[in-house]
Amino acid sequence: MEEEVMFYDTDCGGVVHNIAYLRMIEKARTKLAANMGMALREMASTRLFPVVVRTEIDYRKPAILGDFLQIHGKLTGLQGPRFWVEFTIHRNQPAELLITCRQSLALVQMPEGRPVRLPESWAKFWPDLVMKKSTAKE
Amino acid sequence: MEEEVMFYDTDCGGVVHNIAYLRMIEKARTKLAANMGMALREMASTRLFPVVVRTEIDYRKPAILGDFLQIHGKLTGLQGPRFWVEFTIHRNQPAELLITCRQSLALVQMPEGRPVRLPESWAKFWPDLVMKKSTAKE
Amino acid sequence: MEEEVMFYDTDCGGVVHNIAYLRMIEKARTKLAANMGMALREMASTRLFPVVVRTEIDYRKPAILGDFLQIHGKLTGLQGPRFWVEFTIHRNQPAELLITCRQSLALVQMPEGRPVRLPESWAKFWPDLVMKKSTAKE
Amino acid sequence: MEEEVMFYDTDCGGVVHNIAYLRMIEKARTKLAANMGMALREMASTRLFPVVVRTEIDYRKPAILGDFLQIHGKLTGLQGPRFWVEFTIHRNQPAELLITCRQSLALVQMPEGRPVRLPESWAKFWPDLVMKKSTAKE
């Protein structure tokens, strides 16, 4: 996924504000979820939402206004109602790794806020990502 | 209401981003609504929300990082399900008028999105603000 | 330009928050500016920025999570250091006009904040948009 | 520091959006920095900025519209150009711990982006927070 850095992404330090990258990551996460069979449109009616439980983000180099950024995400772990995803943000020119980010999410039924087991299909499609209780990170 | 300009309010032009003032105005509007008997906590359960129908905002002078801003709002008109509010944003030092803003809102019952007549008490408390159909601005 | 409504665009009323549309409009305005020869990358170095002077926005119908929105913008007036642009936001399905917005901007040299006359080329390319002093709106 | 949850802090899941807490934390961090002798107003002119290098944030319980939140921060480590801070966000009623967050920052001279050693006074005032190279976390 590509994003161009807008004025609203930057701050008066002259670089992209630390919070703005998390909007880009959310957009990438949404596209990742859509690829895994969870479209936003559907969530709006079922109210079964992926909820961020933890974020770790490292700011390695800053982006500036007008940079074109590549955001990539992948699923890295599955366990009960939780899953783990990782993201990188690279600048196109000059090519550089700017951001690495790791998030864990839980599938939650709103408005009750009840955690829901991940779909069976996920474990079937990505068997190597299923984590045992004892080895779950965090 | 006073707000200090944060990094996330600014952009790489070195001044407050045009969108950031609207967050400050929303906060002032919420305090104004609370004074009129509509607290956020209550809205969260009744789901009877004031919805912005139109915004007009003039950016006269820019604020910068660390400025202390005074945001003032007042009710200026009432009619059926709609009401009008006006805001100013001044800087403390040097004292200057930075922003003027006018919004119209409607009271809406969610999730149906049905407009609801304003409480009788509003018209009683502010009789001089009740607008006749023919003279309603916009 | 197309945007998919993300979680961060919505609020607990269940619809897109009024401020979120202004980020979409800023992105559309940036693409419009790029078409007129003003790329963000260049602005970051010249610090000659288009600054929003006034926004008028009408919220006609709400968008919800997962909606695909079409944002269109066009230049509608030119005068001295100022120019006018207009935007519409439509939903794809069901097809509906949600938002209309009109903004005036000034070309400003930062960090001094000095207004700069619009490039001659603009008036040459869009002669029918040049406004006389006396007829300038606002 | 106390913040009331605004509409723009929430999303259509009915709770505060994960990114919104980071704005509250930034505001708390700014007040913490001011207490340590670094006021925003001054930074705007010296362009010596604290830059977020890493964020870890755990979302334990959700806040909703109209909640009053207490955000507390403290300095937890110092080393060369970097320092560590930790934050908690509690809800007032019912009283609950919602968020824990840990950030590391570097003092950076903009626009060059050059890391600058922390002021001597910091190490003098908080000698027990000075970290040795080998024991620095992360």
Coordinates of C-alpha atoms in Angstrom, one line a residue:
Chain A
M1 CA 0.0 0.0 0.0
E2 CA 1.3 3.4 -0.9
E3 CA 0.6 6.7 0.9
E4 CA 1.8 10.2 0.1
V5 CA 2.7 12.3 3.1
M6 CA 0.1 15.1 3.5
F7 CA 0.4 18.4 5.5
Y8 CA -1.9 16.9 8.2
D9 CA 0.6 14.1 8.7
T10 CA 3.5 16.4 9.5
D11 CA 4.3 18.6 12.6
C12 CA 6.3 21.8 13.1
G13 CA 9.5 19.8 13.6
G14 CA 9.3 19.5 9.8
V15 CA 8.8 15.7 9.7
V16 CA 5.9 13.3 10.0
H17 CA 4.3 13.3 13.4
N18 CA 4.7 10.0 15.3
I19 CA 0.9 9.5 15.6
A20 CA 0.3 9.9 11.8
Y21 CA 2.2 6.6 11.0
L22 CA -0.4 4.8 13.0
R23 CA -3.2 5.9 10.7
M24 CA -1.2 4.6 7.8
I25 CA -0.7 1.3 9.6
E26 CA -4.4 1.1 10.4
K27 CA -5.2 1.4 6.7
A28 CA -2.7 -1.3 5.9
R29 CA -4.1 -3.5 8.6
T30 CA -7.6 -3.0 7.2
K31 CA -6.4 -4.1 3.7
L32 CA -4.7 -7.1 5.3
A33 CA -8.0 -8.0 7.2
A34 CA -9.9 -7.7 3.9
N35 CA -7.5 -10.2 2.4
M36 CA -8.2 -12.5 5.3
G37 CA -12.0 -12.3 4.7
M38 CA -12.9 -9.5 7.1
A39 CA -14.2 -6.5 5.1
L40 CA -15.0 -3.3 6.9
R41 CA -18.5 -3.1 5.4
E42 CA -19.4 -6.4 7.0
M43 CA -17.9 -5.4 10.4
A44 CA -20.2 -2.3 10.4
S45 CA -23.2 -4.6 10.4
T46 CA -22.0 -7.7 12.4
R47 CA -20.1 -5.4 14.9
L48 CA -17.5 -8.1 15.2
F49 CA -14.3 -6.0 15.3
P50 CA -10.6 -6.6 15.5
V51 CA -9.4 -4.5 18.5
V52 CA -5.8 -3.4 19.1
V53 CA -4.5 -4.8 22.4
R54 CA -0.9 -3.8 22.1
T55 CA 1.2 -1.7 19.8
E56 CA 5.1 -1.6 19.6
I57 CA 6.4 0.9 17.1
D58 CA 10.0 2.0 16.4
Y59 CA 10.7 5.2 14.7
R60 CA 14.0 4.7 12.8
K61 CA 14.1 7.6 10.3
P62 CA 11.7 10.4 9.7
A63 CA 9.6 10.9 6.6
I64 CA 8.8 14.4 5.2
L65 CA 6.0 16.2 3.3
G66 CA 5.5 14.7 -0.1
D67 CA 7.4 11.4 0.5
F68 CA 5.8 8.4 -1.0
L69 CA 5.7 5.6 1.6
Q70 CA 5.2 1.9 1.2
I71 CA 3.4 0.2 4.0
H72 CA 3.5 -3.6 4.2
G73 CA 1.9 -5.8 6.8
K74 CA 1.7 -9.5 7.5
L75 CA 0.1 -11.9 9.9
T76 CA 2.7 -13.4 12.3
G77 CA 0.8 -15.4 15.0
L78 CA -2.6 -16.8 15.9
Q79 CA -3.9 -17.9 19.3
G80 CA -7.4 -18.2 20.7
P81 CA -9.1 -14.8 20.2
R82 CA -5.8 -13.0 19.5
F83 CA -3.6 -12.5 16.5
W84 CA -0.3 -10.8 15.8
V85 CA 0.6 -8.6 12.8
E86 CA 3.8 -6.8 11.8
F87 CA 4.3 -3.7 9.6
T88 CA 7.1 -1.9 7.9
I89 CA 7.1 1.6 6.3
H90 CA 9.7 2.3 3.7
R91 CA 10.3 5.5 1.8
N92 CA 10.5 5.1 -2.0
Q93 CA 13.2 7.8 -2.7
P94 CA 15.7 7.6 -1.2
A95 CA 14.8 4.0 -0.4
E96 CA 15.0 3.5 3.4
L97 CA 13.3 1.6 6.2
L98 CA 11.6 4.2 8.4
I99 CA 9.2 2.4 10.7
T100 CA 8.8 -1.1 12.1
C101 CA 5.6 -1.9 14.1
R102 CA 4.2 -5.0 15.8
Q103 CA 0.6 -5.2 17.1
S104 CA -1.5 -7.8 18.7
L105 CA -5.3 -7.7 18.3
A106 CA -8.3 -9.6 19.6
L107 CA -11.5 -10.3 17.8
V108 CA -14.2 -8.7 19.9
Q109 CA -18.0 -8.7 19.7
M110 CA -19.3 -5.2 20.3
P111 CA -21.1 -3.6 22.2
E112 CA -20.6 -6.3 24.9
G113 CA -16.8 -6.3 24.3
R114 CA -16.7 -10.1 24.4
P115 CA -13.6 -11.8 22.9
V116 CA -14.4 -14.3 20.2
R117 CA -12.3 -17.2 18.9
L118 CA -10.6 -16.6 15.6
P119 CA -12.4 -18.3 12.6
E120 CA -11.3 -21.9 12.1
S121 CA -10.3 -21.0 8.5
W122 CA -7.5 -18.8 9.7
A123 CA -5.8 -21.6 11.5
K124 CA -6.3 -23.9 8.5
F125 CA -4.9 -21.3 6.0
W126 CA -1.9 -20.4 8.2
P127 CA -1.2 -23.5 10.3
D128 CA 2.4 -22.5 10.9
L129 CA 1.2 -19.3 12.6
V130 CA -0.8 -21.0 15.4
M131 CA 0.9 -20.3 18.7
K132 CA 0.8 -22.6 21.7
K133 CA -0.3 -20.9 25.0
S134 CA 3.2 -21.4 26.5
T135 CA 5.0 -19.8 23.6
A136 CA 2.8 -16.8 23.0
K137 CA 4.8 -13.7 23.1
E138 CA 3.9 -10.9 25.6
Chain B
M1 CA -11.8 27.3 27.6
E2 CA -8.0 27.4 27.2
E3 CA -5.9 25.1 25.0
E4 CA -2.1 24.9 24.6
V5 CA -1.0 24.2 21.1
M6 CA 0.6 20.7 20.9
F7 CA 3.0 19.3 18.3
Y8 CA 0.1 17.2 16.9
D9 CA -1.8 20.5 16.3
T10 CA 0.9 21.9 14.0
D11 CA 2.1 21.1 10.5
C12 CA 5.4 21.5 8.7
G13 CA 4.4 25.0 7.6
G14 CA 5.3 25.8 11.2
V15 CA 1.8 26.8 12.3
V16 CA -1.4 25.2 13.6
H17 CA -3.0 23.0 10.9
N18 CA -6.4 24.2 9.7
I19 CA -8.1 21.0 10.8
A20 CA -6.7 21.1 14.4
Y21 CA -8.8 24.2 15.3
L22 CA -11.9 22.2 14.6
R23 CA -11.0 19.8 17.4
M24 CA -10.6 22.8 19.8
I25 CA -14.0 24.1 18.6
E26 CA -15.6 20.7 19.2
K27 CA -14.3 20.7 22.7
A28 CA -15.7 24.2 23.3
R29 CA -19.0 23.1 21.8
T30 CA -19.2 20.1 24.1
K31 CA -18.7 22.4 27.1
L32 CA -21.4 24.7 25.8
A33 CA -23.7 21.7 25.3
A34 CA -23.0 20.6 28.9
N35 CA -24.0 24.1 30.1
M36 CA -27.2 23.7 28.1
G37 CA -28.0 20.4 29.9
M38 CA -26.6 17.9 27.4
A39 CA -23.7 16.0 28.9
L40 CA -21.6 13.6 26.8
R41 CA -22.0 10.8 29.3
E42 CA -25.8 11.0 28.9
M43 CA -25.6 11.1 25.1
A44 CA -23.5 7.9 25.1
S45 CA -26.5 6.1 26.6
T46 CA -29.5 7.9 25.0
R47 CA -27.7 8.1 21.6
L48 CA -29.4 11.5 21.0
F49 CA -26.5 13.4 19.4
P50 CA -26.0 17.0 18.2
V51 CA -24.8 16.5 14.6
V52 CA -22.8 19.2 12.6
V53 CA -24.8 20.2 9.5
R54 CA -22.6 23.1 8.3
T55 CA -19.3 24.7 9.3
E56 CA -18.0 28.1 8.2
I57 CA -14.6 28.9 9.5
D58 CA -12.3 31.9 8.8
Y59 CA -8.6 31.6 9.4
R60 CA -7.4 35.1 10.2
K61 CA -4.0 34.7 11.8
P62 CA -2.0 31.5 12.6
A63 CA -1.2 30.1 16.0
I64 CA 2.1 28.4 16.7
L65 CA 3.5 25.6 19.0
G66 CA 3.1 26.5 22.7
D67 CA 0.6 29.3 22.1
F68 CA -2.2 29.4 24.8
L69 CA -5.5 29.8 23.0
Q70 CA -8.9 31.0 24.4
I71 CA -11.9 29.4 22.7
H72 CA -15.3 30.9 23.3
G73 CA -18.6 29.8 22.0
K74 CA -22.2 30.9 22.2
L75 CA -25.6 29.8 21.0
T76 CA -26.9 32.2 18.4
G77 CA -30.1 30.7 17.0
L78 CA -32.8 28.0 17.5
Q79 CA -35.3 26.5 15.1
G80 CA -37.1 23.2 15.0
P81 CA -34.4 20.5 15.3
R82 CA -31.6 22.9 14.4
F83 CA -29.4 25.3 16.3
W84 CA -26.6 27.7 15.5
V85 CA -23.4 28.4 17.5
E86 CA -20.5 30.8 17.0
F87 CA -16.9 30.5 18.2
T88 CA -13.8 32.7 18.4
I89 CA -10.3 31.6 19.1
H90 CA -7.9 34.2 20.5
R91 CA -4.3 34.0 21.4
N92 CA -3.3 35.2 24.8
Q93 CA 0.1 36.6 24.0
P94 CA 0.3 38.7 21.9
A95 CA -3.5 39.1 22.2
E96 CA -5.1 38.5 18.8
L97 CA -8.2 37.2 17.2
L98 CA -7.1 34.2 15.1
I99 CA -10.3 32.3 14.2
T100 CA -14.0 32.9 13.8
C101 CA -16.4 30.0 13.2
R102 CA -20.1 29.5 12.8
Q103 CA -21.8 26.1 12.8
S104 CA -25.3 24.8 12.5
L105 CA -26.2 21.5 14.2
A106 CA -29.3 19.3 14.4
L107 CA -30.3 17.1 17.2
V108 CA -30.4 13.6 15.8
Q109 CA -31.6 10.3 17.2
M110 CA -29.1 7.6 16.3
P111 CA -28.8 5.0 14.9
E112 CA -31.9 5.9 12.8
G113 CA -30.5 9.3 12.0
R114 CA -34.0 10.9 12.8
P115 CA -34.0 14.7 13.5
V116 CA -35.6 15.5 16.9
R117 CA -37.1 18.8 18.0
L118 CA -35.0 20.8 20.4
P119 CA -36.0 20.6 24.1
E120 CA -38.8 23.1 25.0
S121 CA -36.5 24.4 27.8
W122 CA -34.0 25.8 25.2
A123 CA -36.7 28.0 23.7
K124 CA -37.8 29.1 27.1
F125 CA -34.3 29.9 28.4
W126 CA -33.3 31.7 25.2
P127 CA -36.5 33.1 23.7
D128 CA -34.7 35.8 21.8
L129 CA -32.7 33.1 19.8
V130 CA -35.8 31.4 18.4
M131 CA -35.7 31.9 14.6
K132 CA -38.8 32.0 12.4
K133 CA -38.7 29.8 9.4
S134 CA -38.6 32.7 7.0
T135 CA -35.6 34.4 8.7
A136 CA -33.5 31.3 9.3
K137 CA -30.0 31.9 7.9
E138 CA -28.6 29.5 5.3
Chain C
M1 CA -10.0 10.2 -5.8
E2 CA -11.4 7.3 -3.9
E3 CA -11.1 6.7 -0.1
E4 CA -12.4 3.8 2.0
V5 CA -13.8 4.9 5.3
M6 CA -11.5 3.6 8.1
F7 CA -12.3 3.2 11.9
Y8 CA -10.3 6.3 12.7
D9 CA -12.7 8.3 10.4
T10 CA -15.8 7.3 12.4
D11 CA -17.1 8.2 15.8
C12 CA -19.4 6.6 18.3
G13 CA -22.4 8.0 16.6
G14 CA -21.8 5.2 14.1
V15 CA -21.0 7.6 11.2
V16 CA -18.0 9.4 9.8
H17 CA -16.9 12.3 12.1
N18 CA -17.3 15.7 10.7
I19 CA -13.6 16.5 10.9
A20 CA -12.5 13.3 9.0
Y21 CA -14.0 14.6 5.7
L22 CA -11.6 17.5 5.8
R23 CA -8.7 15.2 5.7
M24 CA -10.1 13.6 2.6
I25 CA -10.7 17.0 1.1
E26 CA -7.1 18.0 1.9
K27 CA -5.8 14.9 0.1
A28 CA -8.0 15.8 -2.9
R29 CA -6.8 19.4 -2.8
T30 CA -3.2 18.2 -2.8
K31 CA -3.8 16.1 -5.9
L32 CA -5.5 19.1 -7.5
A33 CA -2.5 21.3 -6.6
A34 CA -0.2 18.7 -8.1
N35 CA -2.2 18.9 -11.4
M36 CA -1.7 22.7 -11.3
G37 CA 2.1 22.3 -11.0
M38 CA 2.5 22.5 -7.2
A39 CA 3.9 19.2 -5.9
L40 CA 4.2 18.7 -2.1
R41 CA 7.8 17.6 -2.4
E42 CA 8.7 20.9 -4.0
M43 CA 6.7 22.9 -1.3
A44 CA 8.7 21.1 1.4
S45 CA 11.9 22.8 0.0
T46 CA 10.6 26.2 -1.3
R47 CA 8.3 26.6 1.7
L48 CA 5.8 28.3 -0.6
F49 CA 2.5 26.9 0.8
P50 CA -1.2 27.1 -0.1
V51 CA -2.9 28.2 3.2
V52 CA -6.6 27.7 3.9
V53 CA -8.2 31.1 4.6
R54 CA -11.8 30.0 4.8
T55 CA -13.8 26.7 4.7
E56 CA -17.5 26.2 4.2
I57 CA -18.7 22.7 4.4
D58 CA -22.2 21.2 4.3
Y59 CA -22.9 17.8 5.7
R60 CA -25.8 16.4 3.7
K61 CA -25.8 12.7 4.5
P62 CA -23.5 10.6 6.6
A63 CA -21.0 8.0 5.4
I64 CA -20.3 4.8 7.4
L65 CA -17.4 2.4 8.0
G66 CA -16.3 0.7 4.8
D67 CA -18.1 3.1 2.5
F68 CA -16.1 3.9 -0.7
L69 CA -16.2 7.6 -1.2
Q70 CA -15.4 9.6 -4.4
I71 CA -13.9 13.0 -3.7
H72 CA -13.8 15.5 -6.6
G73 CA -12.3 19.0 -6.6
K74 CA -12.0 21.9 -9.0
L75 CA -10.6 25.3 -9.1
T76 CA -13.4 27.9 -9.3
G77 CA -11.7 31.3 -8.9
L78 CA -8.4 33.3 -9.0
Q79 CA -7.5 36.7 -7.6
G80 CA -4.2 38.2 -6.5
P81 CA -2.7 35.8 -3.9
R82 CA -6.0 34.0 -3.4
F83 CA -7.8 31.1 -5.1
W84 CA -11.1 29.3 -4.6
V85 CA -11.7 25.5 -4.8
E86 CA -14.9 23.4 -4.5
F87 CA -15.3 19.8 -3.5
T88 CA -18.0 17.1 -3.5
I89 CA -17.9 13.8 -1.7
H90 CA -20.2 11.0 -3.1
R91 CA -20.7 7.5 -1.8
N92 CA -20.4 4.8 -4.4
Q93 CA -23.2 2.4 -3.1
P94 CA -25.8 3.5 -2.8
A95 CA -24.8 6.5 -4.9
E96 CA -25.4 9.7 -3.0
L97 CA -24.0 13.2 -2.6
L98 CA -22.8 13.4 1.0
I99 CA -20.7 16.5 1.3
T100 CA -20.2 19.8 -0.5
C101 CA -17.3 22.1 0.4
R102 CA -15.9 25.4 -0.7
Q103 CA -12.5 26.7 0.4
S104 CA -10.5 29.8 -0.3
L105 CA -6.7 29.6 -0.1
A106 CA -3.8 32.0 -0.3
L107 CA -0.3 31.3 -1.6
V108 CA 2.0 32.1 1.4
Q109 CA 5.8 32.2 1.7
M110 CA 6.7 30.7 5.0
P111 CA 8.1 31.2 7.6
E112 CA 7.4 35.0 7.1
G113 CA 3.8 34.3 6.3
R114 CA 3.9 36.7 3.3
P115 CA 1.1 36.4 0.7
V116 CA 2.5 35.8 -2.8
R117 CA 0.8 36.5 -6.2
L118 CA -0.4 33.4 -7.9
P119 CA 1.7 32.2 -10.8
E120 CA 1.0 34.0 -14.1
S121 CA 0.5 30.6 -15.7
W122 CA -2.6 29.9 -13.6
A123 CA -4.4 33.0 -15.0
K124 CA -3.3 32.0 -18.5
F125 CA -4.5 28.5 -18.2
W126 CA -7.8 29.4 -16.5
P127 CA -8.6 32.9 -17.8
D128 CA -12.3 32.5 -17.2
L129 CA -11.6 31.9 -13.5
V130 CA -9.9 35.3 -12.9
M131 CA -12.0 37.3 -10.6
K132 CA -12.2 41.1 -10.5
K133 CA -11.7 42.8 -7.1
S134 CA -15.2 44.0 -7.0
T135 CA -16.8 40.7 -7.8
A136 CA -14.7 38.5 -5.5
K137 CA -16.9 36.5 -3.2
E138 CA -16.6 36.7 0.6
Chain D
M1 CA -3.9 15.7 33.9
E2 CA -7.5 15.2 33.2
E3 CA -9.2 14.8 29.8
E4 CA -12.9 14.3 28.9
V5 CA -13.4 11.9 26.0
M6 CA -14.8 13.8 23.0
F7 CA -16.6 12.5 20.0
Y8 CA -13.4 12.8 17.9
D9 CA -11.7 10.4 20.3
T10 CA -14.2 7.6 19.7
D11 CA -14.9 5.3 16.8
C12 CA -17.9 3.4 15.5
G13 CA -17.0 0.4 17.8
G14 CA -18.5 2.7 20.5
V15 CA -15.2 3.1 22.4
V16 CA -12.1 5.4 22.3
H17 CA -10.0 4.8 19.2
N18 CA -6.6 3.3 19.9
I19 CA -4.8 6.3 18.3
A20 CA -6.7 8.9 20.4
Y21 CA -5.0 7.8 23.6
L22 CA -1.6 8.8 22.1
R23 CA -2.8 12.4 21.7
M24 CA -3.7 12.4 25.4
I25 CA -0.2 10.9 26.2
E26 CA 1.5 13.5 24.1
K27 CA -0.3 16.2 26.1
A28 CA 0.8 14.6 29.4
R29 CA 4.3 14.3 28.0
T30 CA 4.4 18.0 27.2
K31 CA 3.4 18.9 30.7
L32 CA 6.0 16.6 32.0
A33 CA 8.6 18.2 29.8
A34 CA 7.5 21.7 30.9
N35 CA 8.1 20.5 34.5
M36 CA 11.6 19.5 33.5
G37 CA 12.3 22.9 32.1
M38 CA 11.4 22.3 28.4
A39 CA 8.5 24.6 27.5
L40 CA 6.9 24.2 24.0
R41 CA 7.1 28.0 23.4
E42 CA 10.9 27.8 23.8
M43 CA 11.2 24.7 21.5
A44 CA 9.4 26.5 18.8
S45 CA 12.3 29.0 18.6
T46 CA 15.3 26.8 19.5
R47 CA 14.0 23.9 17.4
L48 CA 15.5 21.5 19.9
F49 CA 12.8 18.9 20.1
P50 CA 12.1 15.7 22.0
V51 CA 11.5 13.1 19.3
V52 CA 9.6 9.8 20.0
V53 CA 11.9 6.9 19.1
R54 CA 9.8 4.0 20.4
T55 CA 6.3 3.5 21.8
E56 CA 4.9 0.5 23.6
I57 CA 1.2 0.8 24.6
D58 CA -1.1 -1.8 26.1
Y59 CA -4.9 -1.3 25.8
R60 CA -6.3 -3.0 28.9
K61 CA -9.9 -1.7 29.0
P62 CA -11.8 0.7 26.8
A63 CA -13.0 4.2 27.6
I64 CA -16.2 5.6 26.2
L65 CA -17.7 9.0 25.3
G66 CA -17.8 11.4 28.2
D67 CA -15.5 9.4 30.5
F68 CA -13.1 11.6 32.5
L69 CA -9.6 10.2 32.2
Q70 CA -6.6 10.8 34.4
I71 CA -3.3 10.7 32.6
H72 CA -0.1 10.4 34.6
G73 CA 3.5 10.3 33.4
K74 CA 6.9 10.0 34.9
L75 CA 10.6 10.0 33.8
T76 CA 12.0 6.5 34.2
G77 CA 15.5 6.6 32.6
L78 CA 18.2 8.8 31.2
Q79 CA 21.1 7.9 28.9
G80 CA 23.1 10.1 26.5
P81 CA 20.6 11.8 24.2
R82 CA 17.8 9.4 25.2
F83 CA 15.2 9.3 27.9
W84 CA 12.4 7.0 28.9
V85 CA 9.0 7.9 30.2
E86 CA 6.0 5.9 31.4
F87 CA 2.3 6.7 31.4
T88 CA -0.9 5.4 32.8
I89 CA -4.5 6.3 31.9
H90 CA -7.2 5.7 34.5
R91 CA -10.9 6.3 34.3
N92 CA -12.4 8.2 37.2
Q93 CA -15.8 6.4 37.4
P94 CA -15.7 3.5 37.7
A95 CA -12.1 3.8 38.7
E96 CA -10.0 1.5 36.5
L97 CA -6.6 1.3 34.8
L98 CA -7.2 1.5 31.1
I99 CA -3.8 2.1 29.5
T100 CA -0.1 1.6 30.2
C101 CA 2.4 3.1 27.9
R102 CA 6.2 3.4 27.7
Q103 CA 8.1 5.6 25.3
S104 CA 11.7 6.4 24.7
L105 CA 12.6 9.8 23.2
A106 CA 15.7 11.5 22.0
L107 CA 16.6 15.2 22.2
V108 CA 17.1 16.2 18.5
Q109 CA 18.3 19.5 17.0
M110 CA 16.1 20.2 13.9
P111 CA 16.2 20.7 11.0
E112 CA 19.5 18.7 10.9
G113 CA 18.0 15.9 13.0
R114 CA 21.2 15.7 15.1
P115 CA 20.8 14.0 18.5
V116 CA 21.9 16.2 21.4
R117 CA 23.1 15.1 24.9
L118 CA 20.5 15.7 27.6
P119 CA 21.0 18.7 29.8
E120 CA 23.5 18.1 32.7
S121 CA 20.8 19.3 35.1
W122 CA 18.6 16.3 34.3
A123 CA 21.2 13.8 35.5
K124 CA 21.8 16.0 38.5
F125 CA 18.2 16.2 39.5
W126 CA 17.4 12.6 38.8
P127 CA 20.7 10.7 39.5
D128 CA 19.0 7.4 40.2
L129 CA 17.5 7.5 36.7
V130 CA 20.8 7.6 34.8
M131 CA 21.2 4.3 32.9
K132 CA 24.5 2.7 32.1
K133 CA 25.0 1.7 28.4
S134 CA 25.0 -2.0 29.2
T135 CA 21.8 -1.9 31.2
A136 CA 19.7 0.3 28.9
K137 CA 16.5 -1.4 28.1
E138 CA 15.5 -2.1 24.5

